[in-house]
Short mmCIF file of C-alpha atoms in Angstrom, two decimals:
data_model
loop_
_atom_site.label_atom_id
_atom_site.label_comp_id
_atom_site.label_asym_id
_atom_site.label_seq_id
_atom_site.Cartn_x
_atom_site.Cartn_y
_atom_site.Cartn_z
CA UNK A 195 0.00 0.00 0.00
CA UNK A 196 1.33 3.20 -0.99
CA UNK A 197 0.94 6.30 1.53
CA UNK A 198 3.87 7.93 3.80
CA UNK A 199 3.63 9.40 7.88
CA UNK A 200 5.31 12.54 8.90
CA UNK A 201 5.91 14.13 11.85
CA UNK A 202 4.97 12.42 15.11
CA UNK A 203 4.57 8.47 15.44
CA UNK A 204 0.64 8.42 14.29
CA UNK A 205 0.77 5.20 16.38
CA UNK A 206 1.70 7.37 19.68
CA UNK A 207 -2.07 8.44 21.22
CA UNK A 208 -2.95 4.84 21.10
CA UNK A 209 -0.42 3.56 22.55
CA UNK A 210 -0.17 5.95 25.22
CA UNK A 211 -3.82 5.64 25.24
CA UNK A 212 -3.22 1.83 26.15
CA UNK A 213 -0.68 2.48 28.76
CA UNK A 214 -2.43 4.75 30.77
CA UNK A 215 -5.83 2.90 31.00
CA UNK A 216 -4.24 -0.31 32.08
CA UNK A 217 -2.75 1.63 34.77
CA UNK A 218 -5.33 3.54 35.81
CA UNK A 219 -8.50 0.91 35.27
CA UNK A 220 -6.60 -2.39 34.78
CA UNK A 221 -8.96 -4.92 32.61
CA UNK A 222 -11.95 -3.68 32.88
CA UNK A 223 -10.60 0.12 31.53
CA UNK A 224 -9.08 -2.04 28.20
CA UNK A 225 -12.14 -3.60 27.49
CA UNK A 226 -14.23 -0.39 27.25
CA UNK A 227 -11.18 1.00 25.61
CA UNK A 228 -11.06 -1.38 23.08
CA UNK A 229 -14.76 -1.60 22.94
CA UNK A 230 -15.44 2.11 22.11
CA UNK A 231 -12.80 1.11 18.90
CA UNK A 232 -15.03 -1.42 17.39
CA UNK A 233 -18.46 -0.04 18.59
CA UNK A 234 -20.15 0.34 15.07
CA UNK A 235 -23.98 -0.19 15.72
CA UNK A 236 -24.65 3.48 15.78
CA UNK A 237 -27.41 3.91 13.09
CA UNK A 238 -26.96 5.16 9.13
CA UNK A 239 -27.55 8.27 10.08
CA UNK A 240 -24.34 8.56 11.76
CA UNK A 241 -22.51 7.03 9.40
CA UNK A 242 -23.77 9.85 6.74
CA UNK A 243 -23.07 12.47 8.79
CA UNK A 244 -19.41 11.14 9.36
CA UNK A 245 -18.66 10.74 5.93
CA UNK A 246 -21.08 14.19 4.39
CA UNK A 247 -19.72 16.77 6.40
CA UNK A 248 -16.06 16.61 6.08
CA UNK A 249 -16.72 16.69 2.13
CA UNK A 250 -19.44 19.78 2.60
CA UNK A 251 -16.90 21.58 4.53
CA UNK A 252 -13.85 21.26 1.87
CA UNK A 253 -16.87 22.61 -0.73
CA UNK A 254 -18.00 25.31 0.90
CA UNK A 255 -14.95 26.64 1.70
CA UNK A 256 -14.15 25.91 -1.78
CA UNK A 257 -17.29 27.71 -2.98
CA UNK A 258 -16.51 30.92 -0.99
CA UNK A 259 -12.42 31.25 -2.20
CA UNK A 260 -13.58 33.03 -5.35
CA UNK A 261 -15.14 35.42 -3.10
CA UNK A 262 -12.23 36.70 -0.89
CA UNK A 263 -9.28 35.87 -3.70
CA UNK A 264 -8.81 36.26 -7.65
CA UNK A 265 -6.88 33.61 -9.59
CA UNK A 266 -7.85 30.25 -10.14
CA UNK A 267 -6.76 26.45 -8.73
CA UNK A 268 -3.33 25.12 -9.84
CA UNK A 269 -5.24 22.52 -11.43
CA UNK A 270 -8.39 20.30 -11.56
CA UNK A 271 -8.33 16.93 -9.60
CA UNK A 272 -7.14 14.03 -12.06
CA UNK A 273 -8.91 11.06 -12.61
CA UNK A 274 -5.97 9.50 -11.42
CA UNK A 275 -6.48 11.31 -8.00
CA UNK A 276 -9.92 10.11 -7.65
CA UNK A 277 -8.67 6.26 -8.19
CA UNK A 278 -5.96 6.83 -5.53
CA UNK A 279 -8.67 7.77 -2.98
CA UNK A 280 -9.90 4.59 -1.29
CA UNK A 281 -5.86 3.28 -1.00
CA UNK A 282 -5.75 6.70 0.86
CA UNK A 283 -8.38 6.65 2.90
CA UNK A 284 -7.79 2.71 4.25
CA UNK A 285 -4.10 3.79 4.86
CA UNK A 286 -5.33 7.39 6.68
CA UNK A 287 -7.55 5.40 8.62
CA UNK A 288 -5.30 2.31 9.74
CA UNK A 289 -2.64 4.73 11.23
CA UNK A 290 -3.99 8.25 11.47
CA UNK A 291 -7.05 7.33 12.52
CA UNK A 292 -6.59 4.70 14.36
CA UNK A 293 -3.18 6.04 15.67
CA UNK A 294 -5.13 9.60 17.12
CA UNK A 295 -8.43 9.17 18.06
CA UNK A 296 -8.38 6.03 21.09
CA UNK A 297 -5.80 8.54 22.29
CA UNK A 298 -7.95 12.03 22.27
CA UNK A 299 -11.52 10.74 21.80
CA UNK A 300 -10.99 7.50 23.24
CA UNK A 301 -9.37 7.98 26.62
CA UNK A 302 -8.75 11.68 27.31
CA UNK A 303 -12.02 13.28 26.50
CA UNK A 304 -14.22 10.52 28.78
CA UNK A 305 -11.71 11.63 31.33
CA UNK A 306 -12.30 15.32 30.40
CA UNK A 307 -15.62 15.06 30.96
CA UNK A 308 -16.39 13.59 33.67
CA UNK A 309 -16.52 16.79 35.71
CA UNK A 310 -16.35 19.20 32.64
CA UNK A 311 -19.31 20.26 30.17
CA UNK A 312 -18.22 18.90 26.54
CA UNK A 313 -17.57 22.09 25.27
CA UNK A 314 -15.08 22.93 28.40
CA UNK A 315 -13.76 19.21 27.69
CA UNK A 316 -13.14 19.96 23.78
CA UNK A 317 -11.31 23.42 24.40
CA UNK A 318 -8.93 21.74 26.92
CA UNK A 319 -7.78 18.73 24.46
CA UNK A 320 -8.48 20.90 21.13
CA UNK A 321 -4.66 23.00 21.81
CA UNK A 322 -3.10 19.30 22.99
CA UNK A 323 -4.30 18.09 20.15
CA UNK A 324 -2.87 20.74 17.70
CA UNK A 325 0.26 20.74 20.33
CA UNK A 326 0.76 17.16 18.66
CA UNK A 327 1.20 18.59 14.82
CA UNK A 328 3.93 21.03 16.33
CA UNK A 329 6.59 18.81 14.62
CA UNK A 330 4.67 19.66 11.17
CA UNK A 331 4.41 23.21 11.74
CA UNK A 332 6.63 24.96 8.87
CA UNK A 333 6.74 21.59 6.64
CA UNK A 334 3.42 20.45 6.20
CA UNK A 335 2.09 23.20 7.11
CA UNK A 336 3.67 26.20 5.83
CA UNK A 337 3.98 29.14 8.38
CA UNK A 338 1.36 31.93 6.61
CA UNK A 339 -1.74 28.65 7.26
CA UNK A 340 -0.37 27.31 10.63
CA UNK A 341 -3.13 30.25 12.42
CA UNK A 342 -5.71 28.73 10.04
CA UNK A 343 -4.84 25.42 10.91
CA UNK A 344 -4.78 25.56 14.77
CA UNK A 345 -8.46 27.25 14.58
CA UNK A 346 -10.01 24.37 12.19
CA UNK A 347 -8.28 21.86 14.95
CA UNK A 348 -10.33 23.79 17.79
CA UNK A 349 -13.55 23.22 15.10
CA UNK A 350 -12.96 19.61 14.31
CA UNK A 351 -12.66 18.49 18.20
CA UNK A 352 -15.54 20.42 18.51
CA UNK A 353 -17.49 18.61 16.32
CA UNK A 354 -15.71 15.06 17.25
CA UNK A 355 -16.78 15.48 20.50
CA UNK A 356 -20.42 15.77 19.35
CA UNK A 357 -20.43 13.12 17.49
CA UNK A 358 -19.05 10.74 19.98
CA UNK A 359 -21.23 11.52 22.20
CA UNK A 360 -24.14 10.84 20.04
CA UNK A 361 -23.03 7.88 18.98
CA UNK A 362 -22.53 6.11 23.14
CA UNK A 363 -18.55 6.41 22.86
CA UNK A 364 -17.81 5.21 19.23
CA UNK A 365 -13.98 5.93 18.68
CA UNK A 366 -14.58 4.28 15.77
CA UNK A 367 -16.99 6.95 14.10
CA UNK A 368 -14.36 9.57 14.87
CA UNK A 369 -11.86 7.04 13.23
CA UNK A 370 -13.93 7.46 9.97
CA UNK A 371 -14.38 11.16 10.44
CA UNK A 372 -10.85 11.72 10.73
CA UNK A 373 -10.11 9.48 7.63
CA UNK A 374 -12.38 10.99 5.17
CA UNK A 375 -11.68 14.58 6.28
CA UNK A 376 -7.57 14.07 5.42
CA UNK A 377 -8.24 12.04 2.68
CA UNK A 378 -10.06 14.55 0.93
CA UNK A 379 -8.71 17.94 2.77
CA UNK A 380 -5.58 16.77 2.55
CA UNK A 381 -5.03 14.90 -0.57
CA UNK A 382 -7.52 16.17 -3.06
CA UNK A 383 -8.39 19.64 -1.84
CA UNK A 384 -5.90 21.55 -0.54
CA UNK A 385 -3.31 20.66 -2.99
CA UNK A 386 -5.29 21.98 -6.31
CA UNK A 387 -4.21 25.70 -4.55
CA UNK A 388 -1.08 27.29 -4.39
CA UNK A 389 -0.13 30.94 -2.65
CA UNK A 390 -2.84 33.45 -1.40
CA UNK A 391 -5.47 30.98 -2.65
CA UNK A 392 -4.48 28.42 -0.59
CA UNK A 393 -4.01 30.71 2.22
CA UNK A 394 -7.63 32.30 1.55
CA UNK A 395 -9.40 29.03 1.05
CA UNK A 396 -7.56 27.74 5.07
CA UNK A 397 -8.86 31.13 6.58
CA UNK A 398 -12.36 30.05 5.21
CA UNK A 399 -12.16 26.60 5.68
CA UNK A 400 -11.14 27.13 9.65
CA UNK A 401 -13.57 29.61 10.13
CA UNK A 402 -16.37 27.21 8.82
CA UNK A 403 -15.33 24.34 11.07
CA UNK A 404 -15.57 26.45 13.99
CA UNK A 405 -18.80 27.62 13.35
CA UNK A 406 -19.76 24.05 12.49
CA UNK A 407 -18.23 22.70 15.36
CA UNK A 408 -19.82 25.25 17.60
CA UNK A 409 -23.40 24.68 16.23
CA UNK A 410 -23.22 21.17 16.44
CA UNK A 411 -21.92 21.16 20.05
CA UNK A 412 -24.52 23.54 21.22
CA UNK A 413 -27.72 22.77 19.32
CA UNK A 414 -26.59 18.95 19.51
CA UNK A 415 -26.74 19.07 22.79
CA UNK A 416 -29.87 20.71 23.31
CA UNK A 417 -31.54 18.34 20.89
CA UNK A 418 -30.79 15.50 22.74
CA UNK A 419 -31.95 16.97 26.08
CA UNK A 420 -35.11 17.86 24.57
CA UNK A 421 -35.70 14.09 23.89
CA UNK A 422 -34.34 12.99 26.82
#
């Protein structure tokens, strides 16, 4: 499989992730653990949202560039690109994914919130978690988006933590979130634009997860205590 890591072990949250609950909760802590990983039986629903609004939020922000920049994409996306997708998103997914999110989703925001609202619980791991790309800053991401960046991390744990909530604990719907946003942020998106465009189009595209993150948290929330 073709695909390359940079940066930080990907594998690092997980581990650490297994580490600390076998010291803290011994067996029973792993299981759960381990359990929120495979837990898949959340409804279709969820599984649309996971995969739909990563891809609405690269378009929109897409949609609105023209407005705040002239000029035009480097290029189209090649058919080529489009094949490469599903190798990406498997490979994304078996060590981004699955390397990240039993570490931030899976262990540290249950532990966040057990005395902390989810919003207080997502604004305390949102910096640790864009703390962990520090290596990247400059390489992957050039100095003129890292601002950008940082604020679309704060809108994307935002909107993790709503959904696992919603779905009773599923790391692995936050897995597939994670996945399908990099696979197509990362790898189809982001590189068709080069310069101020691509520094235009990361302005819009943070700002749009925040307020998406935000308004997911918040009115989430408040949906589900209405049908509680």
């Amino acid at each position: 499989m073709r695909g390359r890591t940079s940066g930080p072990n990907p594998l690092g949250p997980l581990i650490a992730g297994i580490i600390v609950t076998a010291i803290i909760s011994g067996r029973s802590g792993l299981r759960e653990f381990f359990g929120r990983i495979v837990r898949w039986r959340v409804g279709a629903k969820w599984y649309a949202l996971t995969f739909a609004t990563p891809i609405l939020i690269c378009l929109v922000a897409v949609g609105f560039v023209p407005l705040f920049s002239s000029g035009s994409p480097v290029s189209g996306p090649s058919v080529a690109k489009f094949r490469e997708l599903p190798e990406r998103f498997l490979f994304i997914l078996l060590f981004v994914g699955l390397g990240e999110e039993p570490g931030w989703r899976g262990f540290a925001l249950p532990q966040l919130q057990i005395k902390r609202s989810p919003l207080v619980a997502s604004l305390i791991l949102a910096p640790i978690w864009a703390l962990w790309h520090l290596p990247l800053m400059g390489n992957e991401f050039p100095f003129p988006i890292v601002a950008p960046f940082v604020l679309s991390v704060f809108g994307g744990t935002l909107m993790l933590t709503w959904i696992f909530n919603r779905t009773n604990g599923s790391v692995l719907m936050t897995m597939l979130f994670h996945a399908t946003l990099n696979t197509i942020g990362a790898k189809l998106i982001f590189p068709l634009f080069s310069g101020g465009m691509l520094i235009t189009l990361w302005w819009i595209y943070a700002v749009t997860w925040l307020g998406a993150g935000f308004c997911a948290l918040f009115f989430g929330t408040e949906e589900k205590r209405d049908a509680q």
